[in-house]
Structures are given as C-alpha cells and as structure tokens.
Amino acid sequence: MIPELLRWLEERTGIPGAVRAFFSEEIPASAGWAQAIGSVVLFLFFIQVFTGALLAFNYAPTPGEAYRSLNYILREVPGGRMVRGLHHWGSSLMIGAVVLHMIQVFLYGAYRKPREATWMVGVALLLITLGFGLTGYLLPWDNRAYWGTVVTTEIAGQAPLAGGYIRKLLGATGGVGAVTFAHFYALHTILLPIFAFLLVALHVYLVKRHGVSPAPFENRPKRKFFPEQVFRDTCAIFAVFAVLFFLAALAGAPLEGLADPTNTTYIPRPEWYFLFLFELLKFFRGTAERIGSVLLPTLAVALLFSIPFLDRSRLRPVTQSTFALAAVALSLIVGVSLTVAAVATTPHSTGPDPAEAFSTAPSALVSGARIFAANGCAACHSINGVGGSLAPSLNGVSQRHSRAWIAQHLEDPKSQTPGTIMPQFDLSAQDRDLLLSYLLSLPAK
Amino acid sequence: MKYPVPTNRRGFLSAAISGLVAAIGAGLGFVALPYLFVPSRQPGQEGWTDAGELSNLEPGTPSEIAFARLRIDGWDASALKASAWLVKQPGGGITAFSPACTHLGCAYRWSRAQNEFQCPCHGSRFAIDGRVLGGPAPRPLDRYQVKLAGNRVWLGPIEPSEALRS
C-alpha cells in the first residue's frame, strides 16, 4: 500500500525522490554541531512567520487600535500571551542565531570561492533580519515603540544628502504617526517577508549547490546528511525551541502604556541588539554624529559584503586562523562593551508595566475591569489614555468623588450631574461593588 | 503492521529525530490550536440603550425608531446605528422587534394596508405580535429586551424567538 502510494507520487511529482536526495546529500565528515546553527536560523525564521501570521489574526494595524488589539490578544484571546511571547523572543533569538551563524561561517572561511555569493546573500539576509526588528518594534504602538521609532527615523534623517528625503519616505517628517505606522507595517508583513523568502531560498539553494564547506586538508570520506547531521540539527533546533518556549511562558513580552507623543519623561531605548549602535552615537557630537549613525554602520556593512574578496589567503583550520579569531574577538569585545555601557547608563523605569500589573492585580480588580469593558464604559471614558473622550478620564476618580457618589451616579446619573449624557447602569449589587473597587483603584495620571 | 524496532544506531537516531520533531510540533500546537480555534471571551452583556420617548407611539401602529447602540467587538467599542420596530400593546406594554427578518436578515416594513409586516426579499409576513403569517420565515420576529423608565424606552440585548411549535 505505502510503497505503491510512494511510487504513484514519485511518478507524478518526484517529491519522494527529492526528499530522499535531500537527506542523502553528501557532506564532509568534519561537519558537526557548528554546522547546525544555520538550520536553527531557518527554524526561527519559520517560527517568526508562523507566530506573526497568528498575531495578524487579531491585530488592527493602525496607531491606537494596534495597542487596543494587542491588549485584546494578551487578555482575551486564548494563548494570545504565548503567541506574542514567542514572536517577541523569537526575534531576539533569531538575531543571536544569525550572528552566531555568521561568526561560524567566517571562522571556517566558508565564504571562499565558490561560496562568495552564498556569503553575500547571507549578509543581505542579516540586514533584512535587522529590518524586521526595526519595523516590528513600532507595531505594539506603546511608548517604547513610539519613542524608539522617533529616534530611529531621526537617525535616518541624518543620512547625508538624502536624509530629509528618507524621512519623508518614512512618513516621519511631522513626527511618527499613521503614515509611518502603515509604512512600517507593510514593510514588516509584506515586503520584507517576500524578500526574505526569496533570499532564504537562494541562500539554501546555493548551500546545496556548493555543498557544505569542508575543513582544510580533509581526507576522510564524505558522509550522508542523514542521520547524524540531521540528528545534530534537530537537537539544536529543539534546544532553541525549548528556550524560546520557556522565555515566552515565563518572561512574557513587555507592553507599556499607549504611545504618548506628549510624554516628556519617557526615556527611549532601542531593542537590545541595536544598543551598541545607540551607544556608539554618544562618542560623536554635532555634525560628527553622522560618523556614528551613518558612516560607520555603512562601512561595516560594506566590509561584511567584501570579506570574500579581501581575504585571498589559503584556507586554514579554525584554530590556526589567528587573524580571523582576533577579528571576531575584537568585534565581540567592542559590541558587548558598547551594549553593557548602554545598559549601565539606562535609568531604571519607574511605573509598573501594565501587562504585568494586569497579571498580578487582585482578581476583584480584574473582574471590575471586565465589568467596565462589558458595559462599554470605554466608549466615552478613558483610562490611562485608552478609551473615548466624550466623558472625563477616570484616572484618579477616587480623588474627585466618593464611593457612594459614584454608586449613585451609576444608578441615576442625572440626580448627581443634571443634564449629563451618562446613561443609567442597572448593575447587580455584586457587579457594582467590583466596578466601584476597580474605579477607585485607578491612579491619578 | 509491525513497526521496525530501532536496534542499531541509525534506527535510534531516526526515532530520536521523530520524537524531537513531534515535541516541537506539540509545543506549537499547544499554543496555536487554542489561539485559532477556541473563541475568545466575549463581554457577557451588551448593556441597555435609551431608545427614545414613549408618548409619540400610537397603539396598534408599529413605529420604526433609530438609535445609537454600543457594540463591543473584540478590542473595538463603538456606537453603531441600530433600529427597532416598537409596538404599543393595548395593555400598555411595549414590544420592540429586531428589524431583521428571521428568514435571511432582510429589513422588513409595516404595511398599513394589509396590517402586517412584510419582508421584500422572499415575501415573509408577520403579524403585529411577531407571529409568522406566511412565507419562508422559520420563527416569529426576534425581540429586544424592553424596560420602561418613566416616559422613556430602554432596549437591551436581542433575544431570538423560539420556533413556533404547531
């Protein structure tokens, strides 16, 4: 039965043969755990595509609404916190895995002829990965997202000659708003994924075409991809997935207050993998700032692209490539110290994180908030800047009115405030108590 | 069918690979399946809306009223235009019919000449108390919950009517 089915499929599609050829590809006997990192990167890319698609099911891609819908995902959709956690931490792990993969390929000298194109496509994929990080950062539309992107677009505006034009293209001339948001959303979910898929396909094709790079003076016979190397790849992927799963489940993902362009106390910081660039800026003042924001990063990317053409030396074993090891060590030391310096100079944030506050709040207050949501109070009243503007904000309502006053106000609004448009709410005594406790707990803002 | 027992290194590695892949699939499924297929928690009650004055209602003549109604839809709470057919009953009570025909949701209207509600889509007909008089409608007209506060009518959630048993 099964052999017949396979034969049928083979004749019609050739897929079983292609799968067999994929797994029986010959690889150098020297291939080992280091060569599994590339597979981990590919796995994380698919995780990001999958969790990103899931998020899009319940996400409204416009400023303001984006924040509300993300709150909806976190609080109302089953598994929503996990999906967002996986996407958030997946991006960080992806950056880490990409950098490790690049270091490994660099140390093994795997960019040498005929693999120059594979390396350059890889550098392009690194830039696309960073582009994903940059554009995705804005999409929660909280303060972190808003202020981080304000700084990013200001930096883009510093580019020589084209700066002002680039800022216009990003829709960020008058500050970060609806146009920038739509641009970033389209980049993050449509254009970058298309380029990423095409370049990943090209990258994998080139790896398959040239084969895994052998170690120098390798004379052991080649082995098949299956089972040893497939086992190593799967183990590495599983380990990374386990870490990702627990990060998402235990650490969650930050969601701060709704983006507030008038908030002058907010201290913007980029995502950790951009911190070294952020810190680099501090070394330059005035117009020289462009050296740190534009010139050095551009030179670094140009250097990465041209590595296969700069290094014409013979292939040496990793342990003897002193220059390559020194270059990697130096880059890591510089990158890590800049990052550590940036973290050390970041002032501690003061306010509690709303998403965390939600999960640690007493359950009575959470029930009160649900009654608030169920009765549509937010259509007119706002809390922490979220909600309608027809009626007063409810932050700090405890300083303006007593519990009894609010109770009476809910039952018969006009008796307390003649001429008010506030409708009556006939709540059960229990629901009313829960709602009152919630309202009185709201801090002044 | 008998499965081959992994006795050699190759067999063991194959089994381990399958097991790890299955574990990753289970982890993703554990998150994605509820996310996609378990409906999210909905706010229980849609609240009451002030739908207008009672005094301009004539007994025996349905009157269509339009009002703004709060709709909570996922993360979105917005005031939507809604309407109802109000009927003042001889006893003084008020019935408020949902404006959607129970057949396929078209908007029906009141025919003064025939003294009945008529749906323009497929010809369903309803009496002034919502009973089906003819056409494909499977059940009487759905009603809003109604509360009277002084001279004003308050409308609550729409309650689907029970199919009439003959």
CSV table of C-alpha atoms in Angstrom, one decimal, chain A residues 43 47 50 54-55 57-58 60 65 68-69 72 75-78 80 82-83 226-228 230-231 234-235 237-238 241 245 373-376 379 423-424 426, chain B residues 1 9-10 13-14 16-17 20-21 23-24 27-28 30-32 34-36 38-47 70 72 74-77 147 149 154:
chain,number,residue,atom,x,y,z
A,43,PHE,CA,13.8,27.2,12.0
A,47,ILE,CA,8.7,30.4,13.8
A,50,PHE,CA,4.0,31.4,11.8
A,54,LEU,CA,-1.2,34.2,14.1
A,55,LEU,CA,-0.8,37.7,15.6
A,57,PHE,CA,-5.5,37.2,13.0
A,58,ASN,CA,-6.4,39.6,15.9
A,60,ALA,CA,-5.6,46.0,13.9
A,65,GLU,CA,-6.1,50.5,17.6
A,68,ARG,CA,-6.0,48.1,21.9
A,69,SER,CA,-6.0,45.0,19.7
A,72,TYR,CA,-7.1,42.1,23.4
A,75,ARG,CA,-6.1,39.4,27.7
A,76,GLU,CA,-9.0,37.9,25.8
A,77,VAL,CA,-7.6,35.5,23.1
A,78,PRO,CA,-6.7,32.0,24.4
A,80,GLY,CA,-2.5,35.1,23.0
A,82,MET,CA,2.1,32.9,24.4
A,83,VAL,CA,1.8,33.7,20.7
A,226,PHE,CA,21.0,11.6,7.4
A,227,PRO,CA,21.1,10.5,10.1
A,228,GLU,CA,24.0,12.0,12.2
A,230,VAL,CA,20.1,15.6,10.8
A,231,PHE,CA,20.1,14.5,14.4
A,234,THR,CA,17.2,18.6,15.2
A,235,CYS,CA,18.8,18.6,18.7
A,237,ILE,CA,16.6,23.2,17.0
A,238,PHE,CA,14.8,21.5,19.8
A,241,PHE,CA,12.7,25.9,20.8
A,245,PHE,CA,9.0,28.4,24.8
A,373,ALA,CA,-15.3,46.6,29.4
A,374,ALA,CA,-18.6,44.6,29.2
A,375,ASN,CA,-20.7,47.8,29.8
A,376,GLY,CA,-18.8,49.7,27.2
A,379,ALA,CA,-16.8,54.3,24.6
A,423,PRO,CA,-26.6,56.6,30.7
A,424,GLN,CA,-28.0,54.7,33.6
A,426,ASP,CA,-28.5,48.9,36.4
B,1,MET,CA,1.6,-3.8,10.6
B,9,ARG,CA,22.5,3.5,15.7
B,10,ARG,CA,20.7,4.6,12.5
B,13,LEU,CA,18.8,8.4,15.6
B,14,SER,CA,15.7,8.2,13.3
B,16,ALA,CA,15.1,10.4,18.3
B,17,ILE,CA,14.7,12.9,15.4
B,20,LEU,CA,12.1,15.8,18.9
B,21,VAL,CA,10.2,17.0,15.8
B,23,ALA,CA,7.7,17.5,20.6
B,24,ILE,CA,8.3,20.8,18.8
B,27,GLY,CA,4.5,22.7,21.7
B,28,LEU,CA,3.4,24.9,18.8
B,30,PHE,CA,-0.5,23.6,22.2
B,31,VAL,CA,-0.3,27.4,21.6
B,32,ALA,CA,-1.7,27.8,18.1
B,34,PRO,CA,-6.5,27.3,21.2
B,35,TYR,CA,-5.4,30.6,19.7
B,36,LEU,CA,-7.1,29.8,16.4
B,38,VAL,CA,-11.2,28.5,20.9
B,39,PRO,CA,-13.4,31.5,20.7
B,40,SER,CA,-12.2,34.5,22.7
B,41,ARG,CA,-14.0,35.6,25.9
B,42,GLN,CA,-16.9,37.9,25.0
B,43,PRO,CA,-18.3,40.6,27.2
B,44,GLY,CA,-21.4,39.0,28.7
B,45,GLN,CA,-24.0,41.7,28.4
B,46,GLU,CA,-24.3,44.5,25.8
B,47,GLY,CA,-25.9,46.9,28.1
B,70,LEU,CA,-22.9,50.4,21.8
B,72,ILE,CA,-18.2,45.7,21.8
B,74,GLY,CA,-13.1,42.3,20.1
B,75,TRP,CA,-10.9,45.3,21.0
B,76,ASP,CA,-13.4,47.8,19.5
B,77,ALA,CA,-16.2,49.5,21.3
B,147,LYS,CA,-37.5,48.3,30.1
B,149,ALA,CA,-38.1,54.2,32.7
B,154,TRP,CA,-34.8,51.3,27.1
